[in-house]
Backbone as JSON Lines, residues from 0, in Angstrom:
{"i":0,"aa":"X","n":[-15.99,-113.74,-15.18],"ca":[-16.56,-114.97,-15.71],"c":[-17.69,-115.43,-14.8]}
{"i":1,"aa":"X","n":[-19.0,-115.95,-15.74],"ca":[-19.77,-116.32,-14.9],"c":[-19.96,-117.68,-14.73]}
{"i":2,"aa":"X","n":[-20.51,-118.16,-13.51],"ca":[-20.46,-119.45,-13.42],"c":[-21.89,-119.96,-14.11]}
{"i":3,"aa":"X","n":[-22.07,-120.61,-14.68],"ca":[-23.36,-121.27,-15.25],"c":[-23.26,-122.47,-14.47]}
{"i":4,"aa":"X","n":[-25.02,-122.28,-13.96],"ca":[-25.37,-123.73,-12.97],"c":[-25.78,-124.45,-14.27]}
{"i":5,"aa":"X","n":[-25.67,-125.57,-14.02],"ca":[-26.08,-126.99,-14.94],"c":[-27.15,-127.77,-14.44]}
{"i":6,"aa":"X","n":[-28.19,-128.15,-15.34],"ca":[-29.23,-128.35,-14.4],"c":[-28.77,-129.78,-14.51]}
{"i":7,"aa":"X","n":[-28.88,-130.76,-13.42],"ca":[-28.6,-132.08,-13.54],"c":[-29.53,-132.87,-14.25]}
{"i":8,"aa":"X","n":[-28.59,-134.07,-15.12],"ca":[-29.88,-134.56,-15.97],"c":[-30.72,-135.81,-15.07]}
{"i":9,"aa":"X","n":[-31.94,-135.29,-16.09],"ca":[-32.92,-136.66,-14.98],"c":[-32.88,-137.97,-15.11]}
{"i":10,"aa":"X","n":[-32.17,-138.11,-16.7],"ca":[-32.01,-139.32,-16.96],"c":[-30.01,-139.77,-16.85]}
{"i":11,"aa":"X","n":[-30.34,-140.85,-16.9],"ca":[-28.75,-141.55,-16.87],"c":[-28.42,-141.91,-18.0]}
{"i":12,"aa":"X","n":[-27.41,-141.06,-18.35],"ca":[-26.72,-141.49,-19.59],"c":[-26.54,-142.62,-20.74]}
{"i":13,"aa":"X","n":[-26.74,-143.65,-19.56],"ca":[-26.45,-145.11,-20.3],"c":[-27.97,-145.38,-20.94]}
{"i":14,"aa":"X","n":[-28.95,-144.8,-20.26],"ca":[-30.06,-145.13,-20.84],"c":[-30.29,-143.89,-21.96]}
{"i":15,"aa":"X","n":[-29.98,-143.29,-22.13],"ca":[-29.62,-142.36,-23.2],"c":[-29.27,-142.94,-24.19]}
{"i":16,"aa":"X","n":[-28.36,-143.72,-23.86],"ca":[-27.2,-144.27,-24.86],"c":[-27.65,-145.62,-25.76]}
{"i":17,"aa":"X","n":[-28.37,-146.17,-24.83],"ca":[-29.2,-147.43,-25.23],"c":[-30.35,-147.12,-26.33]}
{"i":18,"aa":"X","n":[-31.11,-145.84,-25.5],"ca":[-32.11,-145.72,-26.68],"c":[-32.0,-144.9,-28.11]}
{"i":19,"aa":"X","n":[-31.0,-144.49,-27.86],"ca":[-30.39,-143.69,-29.28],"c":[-29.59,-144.68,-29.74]}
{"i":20,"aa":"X","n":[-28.89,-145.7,-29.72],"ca":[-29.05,-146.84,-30.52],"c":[-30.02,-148.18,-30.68]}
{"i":21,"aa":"X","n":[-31.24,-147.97,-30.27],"ca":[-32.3,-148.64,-30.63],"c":[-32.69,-147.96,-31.93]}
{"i":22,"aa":"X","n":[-33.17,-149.12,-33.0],"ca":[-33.6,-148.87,-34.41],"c":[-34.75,-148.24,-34.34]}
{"i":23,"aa":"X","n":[-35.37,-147.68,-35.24],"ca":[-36.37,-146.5,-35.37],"c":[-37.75,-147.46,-35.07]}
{"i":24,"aa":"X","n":[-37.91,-148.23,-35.48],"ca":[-38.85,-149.39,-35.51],"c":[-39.05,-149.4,-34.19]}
{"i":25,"aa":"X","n":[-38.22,-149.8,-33.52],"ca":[-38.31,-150.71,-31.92],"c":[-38.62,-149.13,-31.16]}
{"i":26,"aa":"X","n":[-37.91,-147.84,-31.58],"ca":[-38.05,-146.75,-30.81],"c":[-39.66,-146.65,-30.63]}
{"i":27,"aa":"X","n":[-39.78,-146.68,-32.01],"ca":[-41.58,-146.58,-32.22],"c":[-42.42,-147.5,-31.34]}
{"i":28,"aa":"X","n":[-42.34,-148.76,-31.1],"ca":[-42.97,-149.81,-30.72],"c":[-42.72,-149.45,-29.49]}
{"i":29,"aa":"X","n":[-41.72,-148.82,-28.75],"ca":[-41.92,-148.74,-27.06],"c":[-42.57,-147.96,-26.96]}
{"i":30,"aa":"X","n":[-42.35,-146.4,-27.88],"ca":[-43.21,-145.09,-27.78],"c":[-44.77,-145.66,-27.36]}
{"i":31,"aa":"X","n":[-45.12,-146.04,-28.11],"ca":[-46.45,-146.43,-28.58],"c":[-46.42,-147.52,-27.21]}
{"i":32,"aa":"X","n":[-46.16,-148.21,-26.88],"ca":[-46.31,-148.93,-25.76],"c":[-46.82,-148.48,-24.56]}
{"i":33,"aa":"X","n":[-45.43,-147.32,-23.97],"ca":[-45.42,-146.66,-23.09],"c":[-46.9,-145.86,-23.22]}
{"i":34,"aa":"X","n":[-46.88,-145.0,-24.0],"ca":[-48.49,-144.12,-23.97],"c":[-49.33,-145.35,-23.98]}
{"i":35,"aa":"X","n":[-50.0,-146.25,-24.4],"ca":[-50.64,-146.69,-24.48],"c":[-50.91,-147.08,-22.79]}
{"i":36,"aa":"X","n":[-49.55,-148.04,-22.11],"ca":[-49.61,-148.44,-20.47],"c":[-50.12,-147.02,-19.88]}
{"i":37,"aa":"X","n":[-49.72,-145.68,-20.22],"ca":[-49.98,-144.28,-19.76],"c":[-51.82,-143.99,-19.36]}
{"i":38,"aa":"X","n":[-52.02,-145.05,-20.64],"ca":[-53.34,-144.3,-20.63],"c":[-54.6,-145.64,-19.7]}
{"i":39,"aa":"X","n":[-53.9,-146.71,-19.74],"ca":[-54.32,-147.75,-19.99],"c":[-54.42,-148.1,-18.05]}
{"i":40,"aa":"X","n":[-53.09,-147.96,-17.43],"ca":[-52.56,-147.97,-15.85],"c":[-53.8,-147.47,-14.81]}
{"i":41,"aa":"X","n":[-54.51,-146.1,-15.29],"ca":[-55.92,-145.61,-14.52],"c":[-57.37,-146.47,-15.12]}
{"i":42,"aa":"X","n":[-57.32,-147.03,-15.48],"ca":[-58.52,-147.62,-15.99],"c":[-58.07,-149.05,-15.25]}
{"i":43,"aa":"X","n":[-57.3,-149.66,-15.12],"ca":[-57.18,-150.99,-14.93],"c":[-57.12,-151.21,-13.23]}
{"i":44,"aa":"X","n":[-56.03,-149.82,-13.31],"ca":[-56.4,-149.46,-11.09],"c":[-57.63,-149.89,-10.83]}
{"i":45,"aa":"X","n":[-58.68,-148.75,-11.47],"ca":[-60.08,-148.4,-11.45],"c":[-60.8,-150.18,-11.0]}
{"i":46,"aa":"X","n":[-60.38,-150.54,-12.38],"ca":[-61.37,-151.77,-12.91],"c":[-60.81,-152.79,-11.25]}
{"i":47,"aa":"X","n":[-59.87,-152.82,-10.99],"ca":[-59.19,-153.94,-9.86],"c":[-59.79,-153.14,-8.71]}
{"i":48,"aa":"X","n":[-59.82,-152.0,-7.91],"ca":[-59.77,-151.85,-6.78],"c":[-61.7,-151.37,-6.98]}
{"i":49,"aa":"X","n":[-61.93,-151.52,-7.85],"ca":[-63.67,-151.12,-7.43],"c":[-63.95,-152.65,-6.85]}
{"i":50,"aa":"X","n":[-65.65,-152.24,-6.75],"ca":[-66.74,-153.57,-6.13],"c":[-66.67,-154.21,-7.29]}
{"i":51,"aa":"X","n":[-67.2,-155.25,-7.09],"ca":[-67.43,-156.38,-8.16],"c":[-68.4,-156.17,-9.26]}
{"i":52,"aa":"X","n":[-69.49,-155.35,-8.64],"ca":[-70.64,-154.67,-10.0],"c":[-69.66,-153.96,-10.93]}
{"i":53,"aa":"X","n":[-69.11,-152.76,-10.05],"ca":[-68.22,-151.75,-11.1],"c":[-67.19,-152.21,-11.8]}
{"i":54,"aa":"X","n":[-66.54,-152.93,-11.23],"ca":[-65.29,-153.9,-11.64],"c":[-65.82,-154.52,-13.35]}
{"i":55,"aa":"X","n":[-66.97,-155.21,-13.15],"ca":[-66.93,-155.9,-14.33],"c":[-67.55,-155.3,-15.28]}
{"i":56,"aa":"X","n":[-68.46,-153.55,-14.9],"ca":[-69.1,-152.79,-16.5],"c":[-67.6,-152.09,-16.85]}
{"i":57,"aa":"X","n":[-66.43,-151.53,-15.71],"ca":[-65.44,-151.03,-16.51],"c":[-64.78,-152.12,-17.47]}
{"i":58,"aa":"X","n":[-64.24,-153.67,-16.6],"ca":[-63.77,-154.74,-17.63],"c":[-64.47,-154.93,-18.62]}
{"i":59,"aa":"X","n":[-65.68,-154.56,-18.82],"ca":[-66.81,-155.32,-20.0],"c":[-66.81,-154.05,-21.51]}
{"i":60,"aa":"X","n":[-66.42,-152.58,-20.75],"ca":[-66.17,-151.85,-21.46],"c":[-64.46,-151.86,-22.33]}
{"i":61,"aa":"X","n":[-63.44,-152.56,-21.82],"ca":[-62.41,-152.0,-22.11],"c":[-62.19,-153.45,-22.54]}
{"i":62,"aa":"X","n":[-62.32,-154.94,-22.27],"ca":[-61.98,-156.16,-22.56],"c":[-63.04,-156.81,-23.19]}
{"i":63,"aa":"X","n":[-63.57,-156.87,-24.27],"ca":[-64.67,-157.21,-24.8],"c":[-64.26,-158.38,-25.6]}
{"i":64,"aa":"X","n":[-64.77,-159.68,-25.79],"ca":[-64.2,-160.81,-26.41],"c":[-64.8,-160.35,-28.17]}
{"i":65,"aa":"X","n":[-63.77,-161.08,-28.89],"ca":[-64.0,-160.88,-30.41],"c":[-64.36,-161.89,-30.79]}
């Protein structure tokens, strides 16, 4: 008999458990959240830790008033 290693999981169960009973709706709305903060987290670094010139053509590009 062989022993099979198990790879340990990365996530914790309970949060497993939580999001497989979250409704399809709300699953969607974090999905979409999360990628969005994903994409959103390097641009906003960017925009905060530049000079004040660069700071405000990245804010002026990504926060534009309507």
């Amino acid at each position: 008999m062989q022993e099979q290693e198990q790879e340990p999981h990365r996530y914790s169960p309970a949060l497993r458990t939580w999001f497989a009973r979250l409704p399809r709706g709300r699953k969607i709305i974090l999905v979409v959240f999360l990628i969005w903060f994903a994409q959103a987290l390097p641009k906003w670094t960017a925009a905060i830790t530049a000079d004040g010139e660069l700071a405000a053509r990245i804010m002026k590009i990504f926060v534009t008033p309507r």
